[in-house]
Coordinates of C-alpha atoms and ligand atoms in Angstrom, one line a residue:
X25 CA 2.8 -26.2 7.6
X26 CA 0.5 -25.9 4.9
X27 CA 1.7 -29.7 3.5
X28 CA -1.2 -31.4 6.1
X29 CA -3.7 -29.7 4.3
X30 CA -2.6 -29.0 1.3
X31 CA -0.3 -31.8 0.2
X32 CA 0.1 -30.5 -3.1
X33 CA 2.2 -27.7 -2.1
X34 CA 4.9 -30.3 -1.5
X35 CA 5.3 -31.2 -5.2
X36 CA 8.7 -31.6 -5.9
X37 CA 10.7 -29.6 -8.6
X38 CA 10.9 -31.8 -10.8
X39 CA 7.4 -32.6 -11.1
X40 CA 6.1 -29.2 -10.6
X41 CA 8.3 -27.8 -14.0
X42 CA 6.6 -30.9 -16.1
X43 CA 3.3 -29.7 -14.5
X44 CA 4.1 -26.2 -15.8
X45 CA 5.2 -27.3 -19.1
X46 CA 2.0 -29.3 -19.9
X47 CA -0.4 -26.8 -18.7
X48 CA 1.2 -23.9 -20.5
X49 CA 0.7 -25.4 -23.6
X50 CA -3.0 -25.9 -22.9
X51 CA -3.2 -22.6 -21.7
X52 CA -1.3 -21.1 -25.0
X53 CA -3.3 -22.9 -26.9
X54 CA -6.9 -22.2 -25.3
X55 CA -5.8 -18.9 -25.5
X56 CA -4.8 -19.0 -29.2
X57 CA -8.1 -20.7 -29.9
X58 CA -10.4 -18.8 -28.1
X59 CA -9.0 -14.9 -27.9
X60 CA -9.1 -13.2 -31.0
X61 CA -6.8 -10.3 -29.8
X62 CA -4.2 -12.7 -28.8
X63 CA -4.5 -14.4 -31.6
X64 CA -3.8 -11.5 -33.5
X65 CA -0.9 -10.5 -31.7
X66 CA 0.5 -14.6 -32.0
X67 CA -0.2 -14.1 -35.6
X68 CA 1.6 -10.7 -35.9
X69 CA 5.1 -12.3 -34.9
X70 CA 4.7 -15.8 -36.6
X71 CA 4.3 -17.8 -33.3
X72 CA 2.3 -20.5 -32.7
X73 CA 1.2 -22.6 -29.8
X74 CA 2.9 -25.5 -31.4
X75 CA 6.4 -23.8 -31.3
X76 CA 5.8 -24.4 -27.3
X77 CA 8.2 -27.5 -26.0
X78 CA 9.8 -26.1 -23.1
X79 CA 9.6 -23.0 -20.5
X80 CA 11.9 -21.0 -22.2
X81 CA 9.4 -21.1 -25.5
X82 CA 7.5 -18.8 -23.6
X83 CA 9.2 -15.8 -24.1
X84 CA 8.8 -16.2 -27.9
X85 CA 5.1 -15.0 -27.5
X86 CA 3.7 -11.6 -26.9
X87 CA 3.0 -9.9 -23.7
X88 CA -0.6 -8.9 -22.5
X89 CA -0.6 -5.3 -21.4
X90 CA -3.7 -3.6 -19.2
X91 CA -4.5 -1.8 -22.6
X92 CA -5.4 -5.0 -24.2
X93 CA -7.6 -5.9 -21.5
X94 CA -8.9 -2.6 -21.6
X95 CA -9.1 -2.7 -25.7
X96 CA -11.5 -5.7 -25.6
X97 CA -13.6 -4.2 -22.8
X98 CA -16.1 -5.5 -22.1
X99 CA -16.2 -9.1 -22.6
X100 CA -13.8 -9.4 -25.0
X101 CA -11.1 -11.4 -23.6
X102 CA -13.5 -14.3 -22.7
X103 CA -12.2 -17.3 -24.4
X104 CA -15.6 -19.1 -23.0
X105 CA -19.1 -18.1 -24.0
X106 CA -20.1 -15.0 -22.1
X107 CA -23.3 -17.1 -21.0
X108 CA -21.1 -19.5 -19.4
X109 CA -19.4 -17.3 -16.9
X110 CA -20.9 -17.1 -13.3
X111 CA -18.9 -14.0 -12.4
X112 CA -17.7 -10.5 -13.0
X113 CA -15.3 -8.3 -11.8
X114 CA -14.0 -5.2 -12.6
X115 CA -10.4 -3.2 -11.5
X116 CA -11.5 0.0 -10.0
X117 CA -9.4 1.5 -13.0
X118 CA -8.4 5.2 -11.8
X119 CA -8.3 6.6 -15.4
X120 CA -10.8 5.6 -18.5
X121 CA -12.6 2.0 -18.7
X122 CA -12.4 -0.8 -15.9
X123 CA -10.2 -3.9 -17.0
X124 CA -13.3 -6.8 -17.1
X125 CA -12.8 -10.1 -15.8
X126 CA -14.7 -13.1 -16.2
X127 CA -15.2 -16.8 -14.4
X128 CA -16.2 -19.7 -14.9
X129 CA -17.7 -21.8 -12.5
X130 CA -14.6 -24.1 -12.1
X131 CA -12.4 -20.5 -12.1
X132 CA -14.0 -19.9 -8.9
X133 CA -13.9 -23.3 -7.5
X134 CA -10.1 -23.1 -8.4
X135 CA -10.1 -19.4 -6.9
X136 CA -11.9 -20.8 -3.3
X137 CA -9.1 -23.3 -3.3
X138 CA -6.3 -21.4 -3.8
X139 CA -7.2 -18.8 -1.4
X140 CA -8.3 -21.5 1.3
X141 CA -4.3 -22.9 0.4
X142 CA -3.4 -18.9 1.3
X143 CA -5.0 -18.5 4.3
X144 CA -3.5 -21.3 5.6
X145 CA -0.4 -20.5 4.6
X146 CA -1.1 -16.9 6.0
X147 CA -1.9 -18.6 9.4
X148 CA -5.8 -19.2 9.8
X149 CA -6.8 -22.7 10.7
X150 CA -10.1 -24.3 10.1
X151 CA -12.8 -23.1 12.5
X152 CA -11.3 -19.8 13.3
X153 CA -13.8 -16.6 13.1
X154 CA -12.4 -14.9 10.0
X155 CA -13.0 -10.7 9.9
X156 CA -13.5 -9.9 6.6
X157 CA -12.8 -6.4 6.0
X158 CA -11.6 -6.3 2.2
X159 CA -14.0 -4.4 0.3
X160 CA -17.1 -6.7 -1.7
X161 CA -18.3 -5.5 -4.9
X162 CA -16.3 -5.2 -7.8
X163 CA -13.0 -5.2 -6.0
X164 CA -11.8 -8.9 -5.6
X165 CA -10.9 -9.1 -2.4
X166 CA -13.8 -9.2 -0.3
X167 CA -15.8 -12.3 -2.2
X168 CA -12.3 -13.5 -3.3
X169 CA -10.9 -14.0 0.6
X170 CA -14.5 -15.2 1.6
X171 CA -14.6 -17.8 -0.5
X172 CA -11.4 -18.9 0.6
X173 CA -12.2 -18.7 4.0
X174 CA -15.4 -20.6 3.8
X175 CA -13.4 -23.3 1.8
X176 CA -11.1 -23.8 4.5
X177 CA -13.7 -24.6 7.1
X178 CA -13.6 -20.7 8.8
X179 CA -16.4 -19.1 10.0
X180 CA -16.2 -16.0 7.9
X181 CA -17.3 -12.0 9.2
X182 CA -18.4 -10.3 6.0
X183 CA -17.6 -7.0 7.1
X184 CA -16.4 -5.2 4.1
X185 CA -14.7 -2.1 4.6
X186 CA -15.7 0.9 6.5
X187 CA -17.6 1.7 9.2
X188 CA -14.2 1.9 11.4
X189 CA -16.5 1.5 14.7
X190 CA -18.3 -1.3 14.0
X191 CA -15.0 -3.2 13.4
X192 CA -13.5 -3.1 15.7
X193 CA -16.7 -4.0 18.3
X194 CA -17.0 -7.1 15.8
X195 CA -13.2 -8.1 16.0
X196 CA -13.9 -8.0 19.9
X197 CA -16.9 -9.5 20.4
X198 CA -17.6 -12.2 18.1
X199 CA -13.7 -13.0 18.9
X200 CA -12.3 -13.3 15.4
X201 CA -8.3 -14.9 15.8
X202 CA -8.0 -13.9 12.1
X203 CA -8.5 -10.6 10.2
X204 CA -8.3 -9.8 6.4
X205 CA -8.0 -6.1 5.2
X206 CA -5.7 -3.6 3.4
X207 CA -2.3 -2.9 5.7
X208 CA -3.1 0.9 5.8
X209 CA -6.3 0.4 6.7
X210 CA -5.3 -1.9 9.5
X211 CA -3.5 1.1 11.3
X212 CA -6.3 3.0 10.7
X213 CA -8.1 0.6 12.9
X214 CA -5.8 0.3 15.4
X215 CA -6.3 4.0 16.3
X216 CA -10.1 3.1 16.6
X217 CA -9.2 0.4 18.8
X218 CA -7.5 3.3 21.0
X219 CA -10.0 5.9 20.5
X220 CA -12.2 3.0 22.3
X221 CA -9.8 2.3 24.7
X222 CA -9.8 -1.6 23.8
X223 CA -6.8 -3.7 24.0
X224 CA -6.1 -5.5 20.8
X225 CA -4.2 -8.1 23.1
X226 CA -7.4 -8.7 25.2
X227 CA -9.4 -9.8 21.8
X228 CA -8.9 -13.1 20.3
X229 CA -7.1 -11.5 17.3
X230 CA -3.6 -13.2 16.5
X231 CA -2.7 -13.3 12.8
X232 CA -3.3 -10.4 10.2
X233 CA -3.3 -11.5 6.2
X234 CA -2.7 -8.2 4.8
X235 CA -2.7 -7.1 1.3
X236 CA -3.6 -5.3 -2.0
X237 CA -1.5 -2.3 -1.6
X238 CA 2.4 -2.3 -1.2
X239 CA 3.8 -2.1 2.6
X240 CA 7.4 -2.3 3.8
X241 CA 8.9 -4.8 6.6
X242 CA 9.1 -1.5 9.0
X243 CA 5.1 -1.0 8.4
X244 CA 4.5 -5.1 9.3
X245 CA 6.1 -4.3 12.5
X246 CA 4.6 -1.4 13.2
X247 CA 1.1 -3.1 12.9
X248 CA 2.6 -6.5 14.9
X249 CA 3.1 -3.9 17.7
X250 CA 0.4 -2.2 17.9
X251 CA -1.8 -4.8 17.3
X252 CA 0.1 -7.9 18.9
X253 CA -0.8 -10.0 15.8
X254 CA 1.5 -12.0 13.4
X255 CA 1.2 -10.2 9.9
X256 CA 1.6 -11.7 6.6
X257 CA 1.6 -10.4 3.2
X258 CA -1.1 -11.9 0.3
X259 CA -0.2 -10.7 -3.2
X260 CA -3.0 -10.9 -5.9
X261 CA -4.3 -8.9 -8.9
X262 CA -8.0 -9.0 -10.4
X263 CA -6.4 -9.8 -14.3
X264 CA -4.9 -12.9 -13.3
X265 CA -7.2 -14.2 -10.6
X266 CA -7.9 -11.5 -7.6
X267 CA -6.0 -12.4 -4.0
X268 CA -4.0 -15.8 -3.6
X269 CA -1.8 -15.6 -6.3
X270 CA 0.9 -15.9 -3.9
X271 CA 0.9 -16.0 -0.5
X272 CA 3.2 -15.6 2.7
X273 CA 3.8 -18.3 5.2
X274 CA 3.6 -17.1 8.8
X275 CA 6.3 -19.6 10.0
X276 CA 8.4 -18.4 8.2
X277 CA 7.3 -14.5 6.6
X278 CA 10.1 -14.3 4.1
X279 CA 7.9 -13.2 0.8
X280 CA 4.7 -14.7 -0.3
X281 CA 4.7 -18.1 -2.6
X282 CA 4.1 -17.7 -5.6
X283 CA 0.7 -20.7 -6.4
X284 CA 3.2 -21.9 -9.1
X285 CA 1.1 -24.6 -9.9
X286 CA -1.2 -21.9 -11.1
X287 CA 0.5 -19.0 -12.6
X288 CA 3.4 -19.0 -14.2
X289 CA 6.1 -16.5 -13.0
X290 CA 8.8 -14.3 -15.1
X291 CA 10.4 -11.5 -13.9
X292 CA 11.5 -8.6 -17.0
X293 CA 13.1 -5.6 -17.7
X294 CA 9.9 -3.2 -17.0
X295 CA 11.6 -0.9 -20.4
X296 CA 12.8 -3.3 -23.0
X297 CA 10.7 -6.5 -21.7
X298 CA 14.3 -8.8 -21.8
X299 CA 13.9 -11.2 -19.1
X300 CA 15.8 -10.8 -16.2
X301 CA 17.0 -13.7 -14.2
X302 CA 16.0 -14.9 -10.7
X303 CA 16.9 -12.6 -7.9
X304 CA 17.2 -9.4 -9.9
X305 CA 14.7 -6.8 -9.7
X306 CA 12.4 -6.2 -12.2
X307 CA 8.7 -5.9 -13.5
X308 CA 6.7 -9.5 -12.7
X309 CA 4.8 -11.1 -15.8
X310 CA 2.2 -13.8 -14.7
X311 CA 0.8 -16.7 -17.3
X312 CA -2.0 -17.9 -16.0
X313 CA -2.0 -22.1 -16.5
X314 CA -5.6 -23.0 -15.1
X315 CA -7.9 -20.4 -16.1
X316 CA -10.7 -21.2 -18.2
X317 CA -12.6 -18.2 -19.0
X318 CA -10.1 -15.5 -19.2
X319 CA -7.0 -16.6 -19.0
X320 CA -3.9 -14.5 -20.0
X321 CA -0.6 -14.9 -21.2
X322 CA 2.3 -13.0 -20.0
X323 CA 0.3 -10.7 -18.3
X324 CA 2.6 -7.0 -17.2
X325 CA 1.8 -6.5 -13.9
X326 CA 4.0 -3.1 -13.8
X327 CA 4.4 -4.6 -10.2
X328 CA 8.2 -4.6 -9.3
X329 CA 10.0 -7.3 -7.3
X330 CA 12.4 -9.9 -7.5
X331 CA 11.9 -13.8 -7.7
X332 CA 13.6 -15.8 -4.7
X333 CA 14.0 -19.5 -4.4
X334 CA 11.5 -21.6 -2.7
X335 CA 11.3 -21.7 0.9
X336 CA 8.8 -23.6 2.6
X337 CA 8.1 -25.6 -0.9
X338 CA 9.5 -26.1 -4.2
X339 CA 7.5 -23.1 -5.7
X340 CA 9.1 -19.6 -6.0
X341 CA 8.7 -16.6 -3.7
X342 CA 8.4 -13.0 -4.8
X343 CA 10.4 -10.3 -2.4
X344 CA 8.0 -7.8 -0.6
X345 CA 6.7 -5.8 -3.8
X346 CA 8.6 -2.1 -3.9
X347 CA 6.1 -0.6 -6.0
X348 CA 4.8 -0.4 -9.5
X349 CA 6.1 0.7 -12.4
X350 CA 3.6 3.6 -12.8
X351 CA 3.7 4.6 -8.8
X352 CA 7.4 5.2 -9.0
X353 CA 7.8 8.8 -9.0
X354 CA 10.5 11.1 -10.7
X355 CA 11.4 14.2 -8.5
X356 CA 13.9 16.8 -10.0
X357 CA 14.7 13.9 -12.1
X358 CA 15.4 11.0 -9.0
X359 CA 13.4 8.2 -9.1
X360 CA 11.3 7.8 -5.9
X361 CA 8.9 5.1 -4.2
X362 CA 6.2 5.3 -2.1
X363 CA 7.6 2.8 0.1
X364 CA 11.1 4.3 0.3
X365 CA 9.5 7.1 2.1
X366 CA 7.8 5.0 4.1
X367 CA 10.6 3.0 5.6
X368 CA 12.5 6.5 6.4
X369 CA 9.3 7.3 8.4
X370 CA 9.1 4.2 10.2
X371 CA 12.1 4.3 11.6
X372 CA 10.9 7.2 13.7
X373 CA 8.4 5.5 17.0
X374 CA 7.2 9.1 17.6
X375 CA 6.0 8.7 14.0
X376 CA 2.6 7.0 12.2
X377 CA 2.1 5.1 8.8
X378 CA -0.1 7.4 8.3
X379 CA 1.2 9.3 5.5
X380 CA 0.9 11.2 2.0
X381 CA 3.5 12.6 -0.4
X382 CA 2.7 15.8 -2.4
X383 CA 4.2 17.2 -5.6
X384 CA 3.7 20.6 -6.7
X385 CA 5.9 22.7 -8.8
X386 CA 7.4 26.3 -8.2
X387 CA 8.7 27.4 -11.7
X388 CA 10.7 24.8 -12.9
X389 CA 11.0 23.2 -9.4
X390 CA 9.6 20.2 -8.1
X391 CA 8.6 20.6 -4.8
X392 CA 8.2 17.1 -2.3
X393 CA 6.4 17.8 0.9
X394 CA 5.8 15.2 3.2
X395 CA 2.5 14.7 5.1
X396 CA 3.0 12.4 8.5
X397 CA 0.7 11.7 11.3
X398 CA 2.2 12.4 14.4
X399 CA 1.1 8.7 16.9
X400 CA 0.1 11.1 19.8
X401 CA -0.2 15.2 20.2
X402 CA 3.2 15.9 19.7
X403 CA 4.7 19.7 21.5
X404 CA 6.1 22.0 18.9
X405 CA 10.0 21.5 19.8
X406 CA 9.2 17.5 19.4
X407 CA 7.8 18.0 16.2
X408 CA 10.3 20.4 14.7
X409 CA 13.0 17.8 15.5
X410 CA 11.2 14.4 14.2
X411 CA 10.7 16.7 11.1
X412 CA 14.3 17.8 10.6
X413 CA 15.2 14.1 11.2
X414 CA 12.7 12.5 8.6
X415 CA 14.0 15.7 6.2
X416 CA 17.3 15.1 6.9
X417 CA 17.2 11.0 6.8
X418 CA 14.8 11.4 3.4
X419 CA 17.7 13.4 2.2
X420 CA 20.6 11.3 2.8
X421 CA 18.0 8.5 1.5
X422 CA 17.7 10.1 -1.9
X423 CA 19.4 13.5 -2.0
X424 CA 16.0 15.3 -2.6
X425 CA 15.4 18.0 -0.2
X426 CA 11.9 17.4 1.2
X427 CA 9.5 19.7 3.0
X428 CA 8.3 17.7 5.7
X429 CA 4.6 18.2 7.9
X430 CA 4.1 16.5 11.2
X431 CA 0.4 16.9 11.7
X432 CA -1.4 15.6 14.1
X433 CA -3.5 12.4 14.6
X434 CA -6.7 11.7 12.5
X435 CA -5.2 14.5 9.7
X436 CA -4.2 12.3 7.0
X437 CA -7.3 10.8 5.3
X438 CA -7.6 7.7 5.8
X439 CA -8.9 4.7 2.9
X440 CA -11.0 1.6 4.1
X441 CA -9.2 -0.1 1.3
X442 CA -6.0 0.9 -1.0
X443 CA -4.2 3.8 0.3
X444 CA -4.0 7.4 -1.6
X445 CA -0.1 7.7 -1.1
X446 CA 0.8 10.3 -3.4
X447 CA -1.0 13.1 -4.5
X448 CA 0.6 15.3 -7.2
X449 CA -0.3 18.5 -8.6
X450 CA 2.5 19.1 -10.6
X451 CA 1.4 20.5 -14.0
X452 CA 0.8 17.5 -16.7
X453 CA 3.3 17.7 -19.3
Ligands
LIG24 O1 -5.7 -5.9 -5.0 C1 -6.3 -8.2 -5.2 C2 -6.0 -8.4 -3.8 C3 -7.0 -8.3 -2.9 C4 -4.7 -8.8 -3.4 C5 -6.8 -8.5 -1.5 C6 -4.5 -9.0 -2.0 C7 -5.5 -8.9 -1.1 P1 -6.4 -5.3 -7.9 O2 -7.3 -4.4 -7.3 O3 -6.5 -5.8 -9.3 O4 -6.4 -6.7 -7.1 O5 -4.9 -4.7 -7.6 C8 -3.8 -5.4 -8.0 O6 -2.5 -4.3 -6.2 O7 -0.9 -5.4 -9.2 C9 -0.3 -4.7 -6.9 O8 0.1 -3.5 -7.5 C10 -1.2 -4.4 -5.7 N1 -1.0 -5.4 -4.7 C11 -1.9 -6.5 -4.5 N2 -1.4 -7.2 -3.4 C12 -0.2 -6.6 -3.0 C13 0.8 -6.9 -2.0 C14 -6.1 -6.8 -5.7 N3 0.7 -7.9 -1.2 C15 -2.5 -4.6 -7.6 N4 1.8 -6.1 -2.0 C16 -1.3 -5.4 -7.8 C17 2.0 -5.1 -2.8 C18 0.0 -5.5 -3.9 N5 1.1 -4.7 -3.8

């Protein structure tokens, strides 16, 4: 349990909403002070950091959206001297500018330690080999789980993503017990381990801390099988810090901790912004309470979960992530996740994770086809019936009527890092 080496995890409740309540109003006010968009925005409604007394104070000040990050591109959201931060990042950002992000030199000393606090939570232990496959560069995760890992006393693999051959001969021979990657991308590497004919089992590999793209319970057991590893989920997101926001304990693998401590969590109603009380879905807000250079205050995530009383401490846990408010997709007019489809895939074993969902339109039709790896060469009869099944289970799932592909293994592209789920060529509107 993560309390022997990181005793401040067992903070009581008490102590940690006291905690929260004095740094939020240094982080309100640093904010105030030192960003001149939020300030704005503060200034707009007629709040002030001095109407801060108590948690629910909070929700008297305005949200940060991507699109103020993205307004002050580059640097400014820095409420430090640019000359005074020791790192940039940026979010790949799929459409128009990256979102920047900037640290300071404590940032990243607080970053190494809160990801060293994940890892252990995840299950990696000082001295194990640590396979680094999240992506370095811009992307947080690679230098973000390295640091971490170097923190905690690991030996750390660098690997990056890519180069799917390579992989797994490092994961074999230099005998790492703990990798770090994307789930999808973990599958994808257990078909190079069988295209190599090595035995996951026979390597020193145990525990998986997979993250940065949404996966379901029926995909962590899916990799657990094929991989014989324990799996747990690491939630981050490059605005508010990059990986080790909150992270999963192994013991127990029900929803990652949220670094309370740290960031502050809300959960809100991802159209009118109400708040929405603990254990009802909606879209998660982060304040970040120990940031120096950039931090931000009710930052939208679009990312949609539920908040669940502490397990293994005091601190809140968020449920497995369903998807974000801008992946959910509408389809003749039902709403539709990703990981919905997923789950209905899953539950076939002659089925892969391996997937992609397409959207096209034939007149005023929406059409949803279903792309699926099939895990070995499957004969046309077996195909034709795990396709009627998944059409027939997506169906009953949703009521849309989908068009489903069972193609055979190595079809689907595969990402070394976030997965391309859906790919829609519907006409914009
Ligand atoms: O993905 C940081 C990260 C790296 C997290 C490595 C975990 C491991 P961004 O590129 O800014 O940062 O993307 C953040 O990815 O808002 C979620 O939509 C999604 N995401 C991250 N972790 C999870 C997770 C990194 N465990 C966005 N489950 C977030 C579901 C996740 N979605």
């Amino acid at each position: 349990m993560a309390a022997e080496l990181f005793p401040e995890v067992k903070i009581s409740l008490d102590e940690l909403r006291t905690l929260q309540v004095k740094r939020l109003g240094a982080a309100l006010r640093q904010a105030y002070e030192g960003q001149a968009p939020y300030r704005a925005k503060c200034m707009a409604v007629g709040v002030h950091p001095d109407d801060f007394k108590n948690l629910d104070d909070l929700r008297r000040f305005p949200f940060t959206s991507k699109d103020d990050l993205r307004d002050a591109y580059p640097f400014g959201m820095l409420a430090i001297p640019r000359e005074q931060c020791v790192r940039l990042h940026a979010s790949s950002g799929t459409t128009g500018r990256p979102t920047v992000v900037g640290y300071s030199a404590r940032d990243i000393d607080t970053w190494s330690d809160l990801m060293a606090r994940s890892l252990y939570a995840g299950g990696a232990r000082p001295g194990d080999i640590i396979h680094n496959a999240f992506g370095y560069g811009l992307f947080t995760g690679g230098l973000g789980a390295h640091y971490g890992a170097e923190r905690l006393g690991c030996t750390v693999v660098p690997m990056s993503g890519g180069f799917g051959e390579r992989q797994v001969q490092l994961i074999s021979e230099f005998g790492a017990r703990v990798v770090l990657m994307t789930p999808s991308y973990m599958l994808a590497i257990a078909d190079e381990f069988e295209r190599q004919g090595v035995d996951p089992r026979a390597t020193a590999m145990r525990v998986g801390i997979f993250g940065a793209e949404p996966w379901t319970e029926s995909m962590r057991a899916e990799i657990e099988r094929r991989l014989g590893i324990e799996a747990a989920d690491i939630y981050g997101l490059s605005e508010v810090m990059g990986p080790g926001v909150a992270c999963e304990f192994i013991e127990t693998k029900d929803g990652p901790t949220i670094w309370e401590d740290h960031f502050y969590p809300e959960i809100v109603d991802p159209d009118s912004g109400a708040p929405v009380p603990d254990g009802q879905p909606g879209e998660l807000v982060f304040t970040t309470l120990t940031k120096e250079a950039m931090p931000v205050i009710r930052y939208r995530t679009r990312d949609l979960t539920r908040l669940l009383p502490g397990s293994v401490t005091a601190m809140r846990r968020m449920a497995k992530i369903t998807g974000r408010s801008d992946d959910m997709l509408i389809v003749r007019g039902v709403n539709l996740f990703p990981s919905q489809v997923e789950e209905q895939i899953l539950r076939d074993p002659a089925l892969s994770g391996h997937y992609v969902i397409e959207l096209s339109r034939t007149g005023a039709l929406d059409d949803l086809l279903v792309r699926v790896e099939a895990r070995a060469l499957l004969d046309r009869d077996a195909a034709g019936r795990s396709a009627a099944e998944l059409a027939r289970r997506l169906k009953g799932m949703c009521g849309l009527s989908a068009t489903v592909d069972i193609a055979g293994p190595g079809a689907v592209e595969r990402s070394m890092g976030k997965a391309r789920r859906v790919i829609d060529k519907r006409p914009k509107e």
